[in-house]
Amino acid sequence: MSVDPVEQWSGVLDRFEADIALAVSGGEPVPWNPPVEAEAGPLPEELADRARRILDAQLESMAMLGKVRNDALAHLDALSAVPDSQSSAGPLFLDVQG
């Protein structure tokens, strides 16, 4: 008994959508293995628009996650520039009036 390609590809696209939602919500992604082409076959025409929308959503989420990553790196850089008070060999306060 063969599997309906629309049903099989719908499952693949469902997984893409779930992975995008998980990624943008900050969840921990699970490893993904692409469908074996021999099993899935070519994408059915009736799912092409949905696949394009998912691709657009993936590109948007990649851009958003890249920005979040860059912001986090900038914050980490700023934190690393602050001297650690416990390892400071110099004075912590300077008496300028005294």
XYZ file of N, CA and C in Angstrom:
294
model
N 0.852 -1.178 0.000
C 0.000 0.000 0.000
C 0.898 1.241 0.000
N 0.717 2.111 -0.960
C 1.560 3.305 -1.068
C 0.962 4.448 -0.256
N 1.870 5.320 0.179
C 1.466 6.479 0.963
C 1.104 7.615 0.013
N 0.040 8.323 0.318
C -0.405 9.454 -0.475
C 0.651 10.566 -0.381
N 1.216 11.039 -1.528
C 2.250 12.072 -1.476
C 1.782 13.370 -0.825
N 0.519 13.749 -1.015
C -0.003 14.967 -0.390
C 0.022 14.798 1.125
N -0.400 13.649 1.604
C -0.404 13.382 3.039
C 1.019 13.364 3.587
N 1.926 12.714 2.864
C 3.308 12.626 3.333
C 3.959 14.016 3.348
N 3.793 14.779 2.275
C 4.372 16.120 2.226
C 3.699 17.055 3.220
N 2.421 16.877 3.477
C 1.746 17.688 4.491
C 2.391 17.455 5.855
N 2.752 16.223 6.132
C 3.450 15.912 7.376
C 4.812 16.583 7.448
N 5.543 16.586 6.338
C 6.843 17.254 6.291
C 6.668 18.756 6.519
N 5.689 19.357 5.854
C 5.448 20.796 6.001
C 4.955 21.128 7.407
N 4.155 20.239 7.992
C 3.727 20.435 9.384
C 4.941 20.494 10.301
N 5.886 19.612 10.061
C 7.109 19.583 10.886
C 7.896 20.880 10.721
N 8.018 21.368 9.481
C 8.700 22.654 9.251
C 8.035 23.765 10.061
N 6.711 23.826 9.986
C 5.978 24.875 10.702
C 6.180 24.754 12.213
N 6.141 23.535 12.728
C 6.343 23.323 14.163
C 7.765 23.726 14.571
N 8.744 23.406 13.737
C 10.135 23.762 14.036
C 10.329 25.279 14.040
N 9.678 25.974 13.120
C 9.772 27.444 13.080
C 9.162 28.027 14.352
N 7.980 27.549 14.729
C 7.311 28.044 15.934
C 8.165 27.777 17.167
N 8.775 26.615 17.234
C 9.637 26.268 18.364
C 10.857 27.173 18.408
N 11.462 27.427 17.258
C 12.671 28.257 17.202
C 12.399 29.688 17.633
N 11.316 30.270 17.162
C 11.052 31.675 17.493
C 10.498 31.842 18.906
N 10.055 30.743 19.526
C 9.575 30.828 20.906
C 10.697 30.563 21.901
N 11.887 30.232 21.390
C 13.028 29.991 22.275
C 13.148 28.554 22.721
N 12.377 27.666 22.142
C 12.444 26.260 22.513
C 13.695 25.587 21.987
N 13.959 24.428 22.497
C 15.130 23.647 22.088
C 14.770 22.818 20.852
N 15.425 23.095 19.726
C 15.079 22.343 18.515
C 15.515 20.882 18.618
N 14.784 20.033 17.944
C 15.142 18.618 17.883
C 15.828 18.364 16.548
N 16.740 17.404 16.490
C 17.411 17.113 15.214
C 16.383 16.760 14.133
N 16.656 17.232 12.926
C 15.738 16.988 11.820
C 16.470 16.257 10.713
N 15.827 15.275 10.168
C 16.368 14.547 9.026
C 15.438 14.775 7.847
N 15.995 15.181 6.708
C 15.133 15.420 5.539
C 14.487 14.118 5.077
N 13.329 14.243 4.458
C 12.684 13.032 3.942
C 13.516 12.456 2.803
N 13.521 11.161 2.733
C 14.202 10.504 1.622
C 13.353 10.752 0.380
N 13.974 11.331 -0.650
C 13.209 11.724 -1.839
C 12.434 10.556 -2.436
N 13.031 9.373 -2.373
C 12.348 8.203 -2.926
C 11.062 7.929 -2.160
N 11.059 8.260 -0.854
C 9.868 8.034 -0.050
C 8.842 9.152 -0.258
N 9.326 10.396 -0.259
C 8.399 11.524 -0.337
C 8.002 11.850 -1.770
N 8.897 11.635 -2.703
C 8.615 11.984 -4.089
C 8.627 13.492 -4.268
N 8.307 13.971 -5.459
C 8.294 15.422 -5.690
C 7.135 16.080 -4.928
N 7.321 17.346 -4.610
C 6.284 18.108 -3.906
C 5.046 18.215 -4.789
N 3.886 17.812 -4.283
C 2.653 17.947 -5.074
C 2.342 19.426 -5.336
N 1.871 19.720 -6.507
C 1.585 21.099 -6.927
C 0.632 21.809 -5.966
N -0.341 21.098 -5.430
C -1.314 21.748 -4.549
C -0.707 22.204 -3.220
N 0.519 21.772 -2.915
C 1.192 22.205 -1.686
C 2.281 23.247 -1.948
N 2.450 23.654 -3.202
C 3.540 24.581 -3.555
C 3.386 25.936 -2.858
N 2.193 26.491 -2.823
C 1.990 27.793 -2.158
C 2.297 27.695 -0.662
N 1.854 26.620 -0.036
C 2.142 26.433 1.388
C 3.653 26.313 1.608
N 4.331 25.577 0.747
C 5.781 25.418 0.877
C 6.487 26.769 0.725
N 6.010 27.612 -0.191
C 6.598 28.953 -0.361
C 6.386 29.813 0.890
N 5.197 29.737 1.469
C 4.925 30.492 2.706
C 5.820 30.016 3.841
N 6.038 28.726 3.924
C 6.915 28.178 4.964
C 8.350 28.628 4.729
N 8.777 28.639 3.483
C 10.123 29.129 3.173
C 10.267 30.591 3.594
N 9.282 31.408 3.285
C 9.315 32.817 3.703
C 9.387 32.928 5.225
N 8.603 32.108 5.930
C 8.614 32.125 7.394
C 9.977 31.680 7.933
N 10.594 30.703 7.290
C 11.924 30.261 7.705
C 12.940 31.397 7.528
N 12.883 32.077 6.409
C 13.821 33.172 6.160
C 13.626 34.300 7.169
N 12.373 34.618 7.472
C 12.085 35.656 8.471
C 12.584 35.246 9.852
N 12.351 33.993 10.219
C 12.785 33.541 11.542
C 14.305 33.490 11.627
N 14.978 33.129 10.539
C 16.448 33.137 10.526
C 16.973 34.550 10.724
N 16.355 35.522 10.080
C 16.774 36.914 10.243
C 16.542 37.383 11.674
N 15.381 37.047 12.231
C 15.062 37.442 13.602
C 16.016 36.782 14.595
N 16.269 35.493 14.421
C 17.173 34.792 15.324
C 18.609 35.304 15.182
N 18.998 35.684 13.978
C 20.323 36.277 13.779
C 20.457 37.593 14.521
N 19.403 38.405 14.505
C 19.418 39.674 15.235
C 19.491 39.428 16.737
N 18.705 38.476 17.227
C 18.735 38.140 18.652
C 20.134 37.672 19.050
N 20.746 36.856 18.212
C 22.101 36.363 18.482
C 23.089 37.523 18.533
N 23.012 38.411 17.547
C 23.936 39.549 17.512
C 23.737 40.468 18.710
N 22.490 40.683 19.120
C 22.215 41.494 20.307
C 22.819 40.846 21.552
N 22.656 39.534 21.676
C 23.214 38.818 22.835
C 24.741 38.911 22.837
N 25.362 38.782 21.676
C 26.818 38.902 21.597
C 27.279 40.305 21.984
N 26.523 41.330 21.580
C 26.873 42.698 21.945
C 26.771 42.891 23.456
N 25.754 42.318 24.067
C 25.612 42.413 25.523
C 26.751 41.677 26.229
N 27.120 40.517 25.720
C 28.232 39.769 26.316
C 29.544 40.531 26.179
N 29.741 41.177 25.031
C 30.944 42.001 24.847
C 30.968 43.146 25.850
N 29.823 43.791 26.057
C 29.746 44.899 27.016
C 30.042 44.398 28.431
N 29.510 43.245 28.786
C 29.770 42.689 30.110
C 31.236 42.324 30.305
N 31.861 41.816 29.261
C 33.268 41.437 29.395
C 34.174 42.659 29.513
N 33.685 43.835 29.134
C 34.477 45.060 29.256
C 34.452 45.617 30.679
N 33.505 45.177 31.498
C 33.413 45.637 32.881
C 34.434 44.859 33.704
N 35.333 45.572 34.396
C 36.346 44.857 35.170
C 35.721 44.111 36.353
N 36.290 42.987 36.646
C 35.851 42.176 37.772
C 36.423 42.781 39.042
N 35.584 43.180 39.968
C 36.048 43.874 41.174
C 36.891 42.978 42.065
N 36.724 41.683 41.985
C 37.491 40.788 42.855
C 38.890 40.537 42.329
N 39.095 40.727 41.037
C 40.431 40.495 40.501
C 41.174 41.803 40.268
N 40.579 42.913 40.667
C 41.195 44.215 40.459
C 42.325 44.415 41.449
N 43.503 44.743 40.955
C 44.651 44.987 41.820
C 44.664 46.438 42.282
N 43.969 47.311 41.600
C 43.966 48.735 41.934
C 42.850 49.098 42.884
N 42.830 50.340 43.296
C 41.782 50.787 44.213
C 40.416 50.798 43.520
N 39.393 50.572 44.326
C 38.039 50.578 43.788
C 37.445 51.976 43.838
N 37.921 52.816 44.749
C 37.429 54.192 44.893
C 38.601 55.145 44.801
N 38.342 56.304 44.289
C 39.361 57.344 44.175
C 38.857 58.554 44.942
N 39.657 59.004 45.906
C 39.295 60.176 46.698
C 39.779 61.404 45.954
N 38.849 62.128 45.319
C 39.229 63.306 44.555
C 39.107 64.583 45.377
N 38.526 64.537 46.569
C 38.362 65.710 47.402
C 39.480 65.811 48.446
N 40.100 64.758 48.728
C 40.938 64.702 49.777
C 42.180 65.007 50.223
